Coordinates of C-alpha atoms and ligand atoms in Angstrom, one line a residue:
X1 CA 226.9 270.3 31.7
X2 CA 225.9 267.1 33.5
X3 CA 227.7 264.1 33.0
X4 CA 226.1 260.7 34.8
X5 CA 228.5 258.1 35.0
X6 CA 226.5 254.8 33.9
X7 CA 229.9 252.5 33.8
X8 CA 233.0 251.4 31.2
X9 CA 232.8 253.8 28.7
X10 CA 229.4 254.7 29.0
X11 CA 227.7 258.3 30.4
X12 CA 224.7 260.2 29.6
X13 CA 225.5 264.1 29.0
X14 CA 222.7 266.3 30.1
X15 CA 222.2 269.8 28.5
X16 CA 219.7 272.4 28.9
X17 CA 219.5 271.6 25.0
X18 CA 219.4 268.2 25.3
X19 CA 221.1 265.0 26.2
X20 CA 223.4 262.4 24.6
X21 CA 223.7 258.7 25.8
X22 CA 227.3 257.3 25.3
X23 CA 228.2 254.0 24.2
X24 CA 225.9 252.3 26.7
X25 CA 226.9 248.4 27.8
X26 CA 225.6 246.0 30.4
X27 CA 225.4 242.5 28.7
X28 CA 228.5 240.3 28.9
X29 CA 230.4 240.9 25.7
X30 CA 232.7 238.5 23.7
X31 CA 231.7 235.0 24.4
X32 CA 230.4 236.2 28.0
X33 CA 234.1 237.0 28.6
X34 CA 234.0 240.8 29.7
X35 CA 231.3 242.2 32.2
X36 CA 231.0 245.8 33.2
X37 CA 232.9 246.9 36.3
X38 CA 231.8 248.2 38.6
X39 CA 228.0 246.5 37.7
X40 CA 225.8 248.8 36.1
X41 CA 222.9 246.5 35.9
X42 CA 220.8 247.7 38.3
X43 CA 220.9 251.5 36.9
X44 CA 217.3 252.9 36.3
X45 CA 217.9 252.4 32.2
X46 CA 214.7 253.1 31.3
X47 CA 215.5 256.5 32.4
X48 CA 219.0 257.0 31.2
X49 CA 217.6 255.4 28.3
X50 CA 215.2 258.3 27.3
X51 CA 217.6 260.4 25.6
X52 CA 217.5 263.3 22.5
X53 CA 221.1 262.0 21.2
X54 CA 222.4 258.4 20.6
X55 CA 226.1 257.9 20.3
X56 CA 228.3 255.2 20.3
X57 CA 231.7 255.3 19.6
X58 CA 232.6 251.8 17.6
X59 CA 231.2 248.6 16.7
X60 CA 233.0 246.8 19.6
X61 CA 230.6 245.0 21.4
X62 CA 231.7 246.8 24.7
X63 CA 230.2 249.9 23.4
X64 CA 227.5 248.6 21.2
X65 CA 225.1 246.4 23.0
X66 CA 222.4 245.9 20.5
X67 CA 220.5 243.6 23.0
X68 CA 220.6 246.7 25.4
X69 CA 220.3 249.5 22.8
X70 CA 217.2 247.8 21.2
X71 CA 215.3 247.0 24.6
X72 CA 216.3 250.8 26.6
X73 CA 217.3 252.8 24.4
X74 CA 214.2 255.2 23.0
X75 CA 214.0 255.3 19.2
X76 CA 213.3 258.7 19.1
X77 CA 216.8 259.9 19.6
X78 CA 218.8 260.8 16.8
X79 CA 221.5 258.3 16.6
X80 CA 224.9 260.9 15.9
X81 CA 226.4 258.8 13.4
X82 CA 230.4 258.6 12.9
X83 CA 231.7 259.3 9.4
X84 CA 233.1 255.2 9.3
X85 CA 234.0 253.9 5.5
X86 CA 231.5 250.9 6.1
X87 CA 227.4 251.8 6.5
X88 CA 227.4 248.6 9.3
X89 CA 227.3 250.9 12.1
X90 CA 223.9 252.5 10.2
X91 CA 222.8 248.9 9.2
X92 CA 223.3 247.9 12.7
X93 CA 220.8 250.6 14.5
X94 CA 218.4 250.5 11.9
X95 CA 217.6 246.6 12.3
X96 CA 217.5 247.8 16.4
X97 CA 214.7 250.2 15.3
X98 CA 216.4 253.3 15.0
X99 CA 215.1 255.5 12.4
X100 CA 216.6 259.1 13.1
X101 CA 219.9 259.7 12.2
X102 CA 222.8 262.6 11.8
X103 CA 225.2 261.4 9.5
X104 CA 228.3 263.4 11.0
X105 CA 231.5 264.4 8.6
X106 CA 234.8 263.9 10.0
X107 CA 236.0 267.0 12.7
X108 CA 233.3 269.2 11.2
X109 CA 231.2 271.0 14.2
X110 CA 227.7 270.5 14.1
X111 CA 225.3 272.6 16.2
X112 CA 222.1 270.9 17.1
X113 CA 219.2 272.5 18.1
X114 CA 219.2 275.3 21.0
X115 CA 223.1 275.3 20.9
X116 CA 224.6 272.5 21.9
X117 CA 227.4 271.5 19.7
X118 CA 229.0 268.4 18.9
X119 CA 231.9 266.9 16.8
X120 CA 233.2 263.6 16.0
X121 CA 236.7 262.6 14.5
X122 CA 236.3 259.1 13.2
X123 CA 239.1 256.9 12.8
X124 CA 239.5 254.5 10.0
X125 CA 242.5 252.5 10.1
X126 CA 241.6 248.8 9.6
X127 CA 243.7 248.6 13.0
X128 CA 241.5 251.4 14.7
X129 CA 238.4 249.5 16.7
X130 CA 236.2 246.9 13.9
X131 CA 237.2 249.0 11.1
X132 CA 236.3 252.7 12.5
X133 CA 236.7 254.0 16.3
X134 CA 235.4 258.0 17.0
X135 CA 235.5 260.1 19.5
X136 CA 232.9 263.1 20.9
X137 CA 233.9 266.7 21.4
X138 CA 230.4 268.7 22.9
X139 CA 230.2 272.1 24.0
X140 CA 227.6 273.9 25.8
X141 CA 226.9 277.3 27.2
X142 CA 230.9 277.5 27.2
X143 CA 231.6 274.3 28.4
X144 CA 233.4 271.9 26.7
X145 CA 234.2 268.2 26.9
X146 CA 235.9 264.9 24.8
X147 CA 234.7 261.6 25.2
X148 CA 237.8 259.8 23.6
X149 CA 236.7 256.7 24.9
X150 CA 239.3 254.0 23.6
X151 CA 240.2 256.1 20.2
X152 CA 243.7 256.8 20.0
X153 CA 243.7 259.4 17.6
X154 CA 247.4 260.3 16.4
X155 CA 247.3 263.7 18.4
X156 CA 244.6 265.5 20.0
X157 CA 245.1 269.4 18.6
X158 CA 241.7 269.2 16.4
X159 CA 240.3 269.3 19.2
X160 CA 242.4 271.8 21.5
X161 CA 241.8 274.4 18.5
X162 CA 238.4 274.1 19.6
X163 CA 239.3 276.1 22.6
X164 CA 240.0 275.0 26.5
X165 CA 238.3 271.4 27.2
X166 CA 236.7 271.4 30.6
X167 CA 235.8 267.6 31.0
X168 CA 238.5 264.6 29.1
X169 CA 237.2 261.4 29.3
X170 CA 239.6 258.6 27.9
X171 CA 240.9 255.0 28.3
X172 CA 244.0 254.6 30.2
X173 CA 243.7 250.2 30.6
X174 CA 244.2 247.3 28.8
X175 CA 241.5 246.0 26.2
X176 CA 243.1 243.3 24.1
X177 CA 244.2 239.5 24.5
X178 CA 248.2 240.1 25.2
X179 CA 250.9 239.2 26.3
X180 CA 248.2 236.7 28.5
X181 CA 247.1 234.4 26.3
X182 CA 250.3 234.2 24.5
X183 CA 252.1 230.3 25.7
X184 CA 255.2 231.7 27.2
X185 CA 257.0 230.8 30.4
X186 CA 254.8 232.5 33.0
X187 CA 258.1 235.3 33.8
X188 CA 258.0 236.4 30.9
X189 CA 254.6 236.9 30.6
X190 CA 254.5 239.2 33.2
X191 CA 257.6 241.6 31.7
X192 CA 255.7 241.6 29.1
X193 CA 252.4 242.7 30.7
X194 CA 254.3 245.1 32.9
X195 CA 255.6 247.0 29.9
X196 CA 252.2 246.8 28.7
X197 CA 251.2 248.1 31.7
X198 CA 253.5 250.8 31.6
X199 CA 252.8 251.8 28.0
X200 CA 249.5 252.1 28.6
X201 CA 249.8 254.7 31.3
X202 CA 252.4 256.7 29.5
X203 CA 250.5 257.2 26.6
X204 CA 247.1 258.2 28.7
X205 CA 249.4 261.1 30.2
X206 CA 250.4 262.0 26.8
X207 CA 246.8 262.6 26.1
X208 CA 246.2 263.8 29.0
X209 CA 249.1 266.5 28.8
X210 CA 248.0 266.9 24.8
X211 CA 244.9 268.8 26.1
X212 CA 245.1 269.7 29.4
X213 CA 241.6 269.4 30.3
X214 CA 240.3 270.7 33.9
X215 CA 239.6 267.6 34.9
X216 CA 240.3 263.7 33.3
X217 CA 238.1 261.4 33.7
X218 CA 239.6 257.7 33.6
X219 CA 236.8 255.3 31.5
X220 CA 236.2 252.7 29.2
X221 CA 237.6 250.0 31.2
X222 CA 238.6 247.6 32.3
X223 CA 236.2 245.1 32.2
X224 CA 235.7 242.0 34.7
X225 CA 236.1 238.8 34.0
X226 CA 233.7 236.5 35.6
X227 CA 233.6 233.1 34.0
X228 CA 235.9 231.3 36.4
X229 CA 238.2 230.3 33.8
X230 CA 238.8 233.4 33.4
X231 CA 239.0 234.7 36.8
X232 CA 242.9 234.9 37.0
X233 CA 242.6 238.1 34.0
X234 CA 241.1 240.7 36.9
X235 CA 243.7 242.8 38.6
X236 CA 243.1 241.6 42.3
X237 CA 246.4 239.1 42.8
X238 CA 249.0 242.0 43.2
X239 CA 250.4 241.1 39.8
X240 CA 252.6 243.8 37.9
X241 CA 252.0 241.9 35.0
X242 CA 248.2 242.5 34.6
X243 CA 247.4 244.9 32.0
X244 CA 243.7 245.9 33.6
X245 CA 244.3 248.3 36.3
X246 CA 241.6 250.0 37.6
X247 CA 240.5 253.7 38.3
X248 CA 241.9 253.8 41.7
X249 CA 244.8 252.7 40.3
X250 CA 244.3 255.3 37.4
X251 CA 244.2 257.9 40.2
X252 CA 247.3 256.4 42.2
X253 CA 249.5 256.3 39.4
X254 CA 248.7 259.8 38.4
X255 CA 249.3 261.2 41.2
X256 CA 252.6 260.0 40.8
X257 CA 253.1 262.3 37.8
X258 CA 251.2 265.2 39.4
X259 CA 248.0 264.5 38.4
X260 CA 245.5 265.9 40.9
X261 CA 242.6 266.7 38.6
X262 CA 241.7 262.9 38.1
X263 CA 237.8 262.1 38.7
X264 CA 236.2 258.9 38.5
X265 CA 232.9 258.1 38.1
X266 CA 230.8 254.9 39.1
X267 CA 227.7 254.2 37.7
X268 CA 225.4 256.2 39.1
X269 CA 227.9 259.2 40.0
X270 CA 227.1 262.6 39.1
X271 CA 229.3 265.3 38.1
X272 CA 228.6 268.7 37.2
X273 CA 230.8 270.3 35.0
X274 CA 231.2 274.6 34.6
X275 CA 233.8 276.6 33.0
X276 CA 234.9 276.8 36.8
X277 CA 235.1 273.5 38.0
X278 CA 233.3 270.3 38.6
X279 CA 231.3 269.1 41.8
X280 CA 230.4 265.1 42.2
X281 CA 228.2 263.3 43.9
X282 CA 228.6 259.6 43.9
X283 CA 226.0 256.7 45.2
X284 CA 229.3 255.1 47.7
X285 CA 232.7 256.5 48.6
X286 CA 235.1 255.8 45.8
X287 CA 238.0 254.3 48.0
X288 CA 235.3 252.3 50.0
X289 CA 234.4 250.6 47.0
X290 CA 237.5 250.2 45.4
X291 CA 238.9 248.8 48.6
X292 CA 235.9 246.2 48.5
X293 CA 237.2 245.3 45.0
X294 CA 237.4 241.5 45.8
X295 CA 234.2 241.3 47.5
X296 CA 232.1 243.1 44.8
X297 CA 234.1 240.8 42.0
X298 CA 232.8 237.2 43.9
X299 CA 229.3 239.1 44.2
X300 CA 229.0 239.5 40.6
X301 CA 230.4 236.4 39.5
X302 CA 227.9 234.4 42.0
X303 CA 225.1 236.8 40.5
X304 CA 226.2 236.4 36.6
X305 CA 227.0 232.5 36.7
X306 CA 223.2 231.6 35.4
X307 CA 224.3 234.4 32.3
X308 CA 227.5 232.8 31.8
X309 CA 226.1 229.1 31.9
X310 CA 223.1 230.0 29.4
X311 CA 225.7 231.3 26.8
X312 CA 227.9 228.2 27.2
X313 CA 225.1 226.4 26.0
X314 CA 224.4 228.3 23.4
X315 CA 228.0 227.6 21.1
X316 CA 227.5 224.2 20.3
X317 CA 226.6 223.5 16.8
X318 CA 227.5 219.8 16.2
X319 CA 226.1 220.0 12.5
X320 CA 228.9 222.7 11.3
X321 CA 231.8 221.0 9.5
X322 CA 234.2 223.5 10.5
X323 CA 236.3 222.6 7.5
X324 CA 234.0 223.1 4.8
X325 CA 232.7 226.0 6.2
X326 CA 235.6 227.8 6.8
X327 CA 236.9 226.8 2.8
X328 CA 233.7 228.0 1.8
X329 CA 233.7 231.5 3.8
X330 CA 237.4 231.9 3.8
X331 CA 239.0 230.5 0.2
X332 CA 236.9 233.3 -1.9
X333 CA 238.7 235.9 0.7
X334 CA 242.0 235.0 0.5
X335 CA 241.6 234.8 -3.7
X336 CA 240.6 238.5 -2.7
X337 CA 243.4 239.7 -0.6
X338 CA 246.7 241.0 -1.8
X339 CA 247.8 243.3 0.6
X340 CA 246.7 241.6 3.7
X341 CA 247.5 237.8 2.8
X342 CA 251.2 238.8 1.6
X343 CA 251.2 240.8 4.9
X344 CA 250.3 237.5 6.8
X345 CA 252.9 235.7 4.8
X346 CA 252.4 232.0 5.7
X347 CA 250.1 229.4 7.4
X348 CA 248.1 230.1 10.7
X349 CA 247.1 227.5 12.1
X350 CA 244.0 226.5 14.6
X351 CA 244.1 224.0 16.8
X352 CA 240.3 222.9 17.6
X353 CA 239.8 221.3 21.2
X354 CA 236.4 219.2 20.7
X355 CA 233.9 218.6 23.1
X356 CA 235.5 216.2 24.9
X357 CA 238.2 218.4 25.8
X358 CA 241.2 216.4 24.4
X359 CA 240.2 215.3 20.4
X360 CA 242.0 218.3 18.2
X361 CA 241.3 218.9 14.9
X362 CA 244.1 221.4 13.2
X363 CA 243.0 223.3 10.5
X364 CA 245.8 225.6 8.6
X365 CA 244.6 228.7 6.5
X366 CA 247.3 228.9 3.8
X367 CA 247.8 232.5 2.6
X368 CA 250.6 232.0 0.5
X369 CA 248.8 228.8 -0.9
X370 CA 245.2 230.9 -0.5
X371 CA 243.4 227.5 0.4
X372 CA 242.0 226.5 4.0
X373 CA 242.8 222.5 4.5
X374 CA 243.6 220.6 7.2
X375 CA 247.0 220.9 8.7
X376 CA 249.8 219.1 6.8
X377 CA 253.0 218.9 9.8
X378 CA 254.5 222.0 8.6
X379 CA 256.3 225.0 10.1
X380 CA 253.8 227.5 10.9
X381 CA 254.1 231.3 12.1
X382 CA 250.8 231.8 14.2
X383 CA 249.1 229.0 16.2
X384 CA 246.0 229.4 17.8
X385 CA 244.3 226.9 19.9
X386 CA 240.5 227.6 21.0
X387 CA 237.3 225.1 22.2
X388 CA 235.9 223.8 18.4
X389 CA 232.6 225.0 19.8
X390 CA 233.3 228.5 19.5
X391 CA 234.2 228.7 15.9
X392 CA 230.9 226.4 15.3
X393 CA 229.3 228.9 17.0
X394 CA 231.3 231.9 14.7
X395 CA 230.5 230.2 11.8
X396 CA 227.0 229.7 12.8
X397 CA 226.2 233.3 13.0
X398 CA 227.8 234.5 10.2
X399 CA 230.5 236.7 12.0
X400 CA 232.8 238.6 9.8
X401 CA 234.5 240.0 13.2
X402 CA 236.6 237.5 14.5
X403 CA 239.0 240.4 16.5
X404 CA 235.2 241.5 18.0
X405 CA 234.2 238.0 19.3
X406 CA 237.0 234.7 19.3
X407 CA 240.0 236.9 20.2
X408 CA 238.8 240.4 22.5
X409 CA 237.1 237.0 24.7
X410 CA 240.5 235.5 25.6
X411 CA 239.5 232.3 25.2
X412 CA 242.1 231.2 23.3
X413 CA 245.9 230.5 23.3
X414 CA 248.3 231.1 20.7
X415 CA 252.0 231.0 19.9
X416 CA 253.5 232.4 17.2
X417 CA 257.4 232.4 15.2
X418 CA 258.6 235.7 15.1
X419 CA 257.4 239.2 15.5
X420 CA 253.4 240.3 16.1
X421 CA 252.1 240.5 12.6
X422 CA 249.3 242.8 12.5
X423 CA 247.8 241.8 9.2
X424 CA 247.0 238.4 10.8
X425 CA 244.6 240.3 12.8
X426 CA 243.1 242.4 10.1
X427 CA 242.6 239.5 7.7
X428 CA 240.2 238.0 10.5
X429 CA 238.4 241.2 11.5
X430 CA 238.0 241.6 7.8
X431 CA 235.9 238.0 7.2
X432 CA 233.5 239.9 4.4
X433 CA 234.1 241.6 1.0
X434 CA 233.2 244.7 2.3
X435 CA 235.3 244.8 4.9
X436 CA 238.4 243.0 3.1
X437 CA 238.3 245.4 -0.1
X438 CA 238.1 248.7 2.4
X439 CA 241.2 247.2 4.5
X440 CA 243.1 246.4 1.1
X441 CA 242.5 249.8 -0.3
X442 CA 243.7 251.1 2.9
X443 CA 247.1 249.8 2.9
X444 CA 247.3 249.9 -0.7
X445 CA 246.9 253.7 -0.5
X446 CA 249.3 253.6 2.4
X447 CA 251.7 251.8 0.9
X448 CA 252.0 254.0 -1.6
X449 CA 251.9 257.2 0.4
X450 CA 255.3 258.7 0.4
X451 CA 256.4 260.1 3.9
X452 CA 258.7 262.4 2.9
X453 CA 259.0 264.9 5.9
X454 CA 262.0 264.3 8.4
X455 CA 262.7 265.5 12.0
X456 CA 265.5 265.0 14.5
X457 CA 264.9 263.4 17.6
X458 CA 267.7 262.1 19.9
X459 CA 271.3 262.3 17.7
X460 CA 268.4 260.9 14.6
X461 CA 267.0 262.1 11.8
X462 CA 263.7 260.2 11.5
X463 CA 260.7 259.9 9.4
X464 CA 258.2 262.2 10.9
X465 CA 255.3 260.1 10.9
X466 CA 255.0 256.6 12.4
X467 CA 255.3 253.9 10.2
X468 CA 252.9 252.1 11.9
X469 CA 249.7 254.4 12.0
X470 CA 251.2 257.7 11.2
X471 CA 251.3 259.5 14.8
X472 CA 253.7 262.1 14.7
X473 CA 256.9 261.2 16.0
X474 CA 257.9 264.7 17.3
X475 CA 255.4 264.3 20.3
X476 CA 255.3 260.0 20.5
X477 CA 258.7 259.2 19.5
X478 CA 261.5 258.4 22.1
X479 CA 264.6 257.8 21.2
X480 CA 266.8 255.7 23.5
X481 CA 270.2 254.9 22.4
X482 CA 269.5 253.0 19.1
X483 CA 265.9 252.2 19.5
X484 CA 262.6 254.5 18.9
X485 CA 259.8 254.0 20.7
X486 CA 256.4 255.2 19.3
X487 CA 253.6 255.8 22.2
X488 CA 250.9 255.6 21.0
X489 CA 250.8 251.8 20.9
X490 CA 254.7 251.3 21.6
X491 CA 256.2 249.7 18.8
X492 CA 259.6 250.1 18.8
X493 CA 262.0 250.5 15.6
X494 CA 265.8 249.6 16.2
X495 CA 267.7 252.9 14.2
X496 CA 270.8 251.4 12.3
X497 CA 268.7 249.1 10.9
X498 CA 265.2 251.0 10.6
X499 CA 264.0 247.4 11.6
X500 CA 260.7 247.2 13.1
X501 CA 260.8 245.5 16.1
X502 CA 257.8 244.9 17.5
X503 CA 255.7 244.0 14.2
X504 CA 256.7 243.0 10.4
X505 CA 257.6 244.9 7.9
X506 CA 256.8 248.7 9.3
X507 CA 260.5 249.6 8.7
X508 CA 260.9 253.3 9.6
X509 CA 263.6 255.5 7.6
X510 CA 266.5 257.0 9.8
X511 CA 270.0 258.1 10.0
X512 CA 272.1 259.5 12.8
X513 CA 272.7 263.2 12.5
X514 CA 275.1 264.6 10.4
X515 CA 275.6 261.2 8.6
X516 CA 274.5 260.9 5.1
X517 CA 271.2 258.5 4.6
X518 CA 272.1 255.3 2.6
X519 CA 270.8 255.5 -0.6
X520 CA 267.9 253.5 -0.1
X521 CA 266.6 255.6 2.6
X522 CA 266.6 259.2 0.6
X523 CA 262.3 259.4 0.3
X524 CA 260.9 258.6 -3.3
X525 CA 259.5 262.5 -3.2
X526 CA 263.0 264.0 -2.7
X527 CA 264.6 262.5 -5.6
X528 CA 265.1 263.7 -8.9
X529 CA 262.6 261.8 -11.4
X530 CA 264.4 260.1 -14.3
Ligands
FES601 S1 251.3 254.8 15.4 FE1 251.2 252.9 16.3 S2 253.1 252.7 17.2 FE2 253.3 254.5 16.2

């Protein structure tokens, strides 16, 4: 099995029975925020392009470049399609021109033509990617491999049961807005971002150690940052706060924990992958280019600056009245929401810069009150503050996504009273009926959903299943003293309590061992009916 490395979280695999292109990027995503690093512009795409098997992980518009897609991508491969709750992704391809599909069901092997097989586990948390991520498990002739990509299933054993994985290819970086746009003294910014950091890494070797792969392959990230307000984001100022380390930092930091079986690929890199081992051939030395980091950064950003400039033009839209709009897109959404707007719980607040770069106009969308209106002087949780000519630009294109443009692009600040809410997010990734009525089902089913099985972990007896998003606490729980942490995305829960610490609500059933439960805490399935 061939694998090509054509940058982030993008490779074509090459089979004797065919070939699949993954999640291929080059354009800027996200307001021009995020580039590809290193640069896989100048990759022969036509090439790459003219592939059997089409598959891209998520929506996010670091995997799903429908500019690209539509221009190199040939529309005779069969799109592999994961099983998502929402036909956008389908919707999506077909206005690209894609006509051939393979509607995938969830972990269910597939074999394709002349043997290859394939399988995809989708995940559809309204938390997980815009409303779906997957990942790809293929085998060929004996050799197997995942492309996790960013997915962060709860555990990896669908896929171990599979049988030995040869080739693991998964995210171990940042790809999200905090703590750095957060305004917060600048020190504690950077504790923040170094446990991020930290978090990050531990739960790649969790994965990593899940399925014990021949060899790991670090992807889908991080991306650059060229514009130069943005320039301060890309992990080149010896900053332990930066949450977008690199592959050679990947392969530094593993080595810490013993890792020797780490490879990375550059665009362009070529590894061959048997039941035996793997051999690479790259177009440059890895270390030489990583060591170059700096120079090849200020290359690109002399390069892209026309790219950036053009899109800069491109947000103003003088003749939106933000207001209106956003009562007109918004109001008949929050009349909709129950789950999601009593998650939210109170005002947000935007704060829009105009043109000028001083006028603000604050706009507050009331969930309680379900009513967007300008802002009346009162205590809010979130604030956000972002150029007015950006959310013109949102409400210009009709984008239901807010998580997938305004906030992935960092060009925003925000402060907030309180904990991380999560459902602040949701409601603004979730800007269409569809979308809102599949996220409210979701948590209404999971608010229901009783969570009745226990384990013991650290002196506790604990829920077995994250309140969060369910991983399973027996391999991503730590207990230390009176606090849990979860690993998969490191929310914490303080015991006594079963207070969530790290979001709202969330609260997580425990007791110390050998102490009764209080009352309230004995699960709903365990009692006695009256
Ligand atoms: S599942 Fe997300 S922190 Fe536990």
């Amino acid at each position: 099995m061939r694998v090509t490395g054509t940058g982030h979280a993008s490779m074509r695999i090459d089979t004797a029975a065919g070939s699949i292109l993954c999640d291929p990027w080059v354009n800027p995503a996200y307001f021009a925020s995020w580039f590809p690093f290193p640069d896989n512009s100048q990759l022969d795409w036509e090439t790459l392009g003219d592939v059997d098997y089409l598959y891209v992980s998520h929506l996010h518009r670091d995997h799903f470049d429908a500019a690209h897609l539509k221009r190199y991508v040939a529309k005779k491969a069969t799109v592999l399609l994961p099983e998502f709750p929402t036909s956008e992704m389908e919707d999506e391809f077909r206005e690209l021109g894609f006509t051939k599909f393979l509607k995938t069901r969830n972990e269910e092997v597939v074999e394709l033509d002349g043997g290859l097989k394939i399988m995809i586990q989708a995940l559809t948390s309204p938390t997980d990617g815009p409303i779906g991520d997957s990942s790809l498990w293929v085998e060929y002739d004996g050799v197997r491999l995942l492309n996790q990509n960013d997915a962060r299933p709860t555990d990896l054993s669908v896929f171990a049961e599979l049988g030995h994985v040869h080739a693991h290819l998964l995210q171990f970086s940042g790809a999200i807005w905090y703590p750095m746009v957060y305004e917060l003294p600048q020190s504690a910014k950077t504790a923040f971002g170094k446990q991020k950091r930290e978090r990050q890494f531990d739960r790649t070797w969790r994965y990593i150690d899940d399925l014990k792969a021949d060899h790991v392959f670090p992807i889908a990230g991080p991306p650059c940052f060229l514009d130069d307000e943005l320039w301060q984001f890309n992990d080149i100022f010896d900053d332990e706060g930066n949450i977008f380390p690199d592959q050679s930092v990947f392969l530094a930091e593993y080595a810490k924990v013993g890792g020797t079986n780490g490879i990375v690929l550059l665009p362009g890199s070529v590894a061959e992958v048997t039941t035996s081992g793997a051999t690479t051939t790259h177009p440059q030395p890895v270390e030489e280019f990583f060591a170059n980091k700096v120079a090849h950064l200020e290359e690109m950003r002399e390069r892209k600056r026309p790219i950036i400039e053009a899109e800069k033009a491109s947000w103003r839209h003088p003749e939106v009245d933000v207001l209106k709009e956003l009562k007109q897109r918004i109001e008949p959404l929050l009349d909709e929401s129950i789950y999601l707007a009593k998650g939210v719980g109170g005002p947000v607040r935007f704060d829009l810069v105009g043109y000028d770069g001083d006028s603000v106009e604050s706009i507050v969308v009331d969930f309680p009150g379900k009513q967007v209106r300008p802002y009346a002087d009162e205590k809010v949780r979130y604030r956000f503050r972002t150029e007015r000519a950006l959310v013109e630009h949102l409400l210009h294109i009709g984008e239901v996504d807010w998580v997938n443009s305004l906030f992935l692009s960092c060009r925003f600040s925000a402060a907030r009273i309180g904990q991380y809410n999560e459902f602040v997010y949701a409601f603004f990734k979730c800007l269409s009926t569809e979308r809102l009525q599949y996220a409210e089902g979701w948590y209404d089913e999971h608010e229901r959903a009783v969570d009745a099985e226990d384990i013991t972990i650290g002196g506790w007896t604990v829920q077995r299943r994250c309140p969060h998003l369910k991983a399973d606490l027996s391999r991503f729980g730590i207990v230390d003293g009176d606090q849990l942490t979860c690993q998969l995305h490191g929310w914490r829960f303080d015991l006594p309590s079963g207070r969530c610490l790290t979001s709202v609500g969330h609260k997580i059933r425990a007791h110390r061992v050998g102490e009764e439960p209080a009352a309230a805490e004995v699960p709903q399935a365990s009692q006695p009916s009256s």
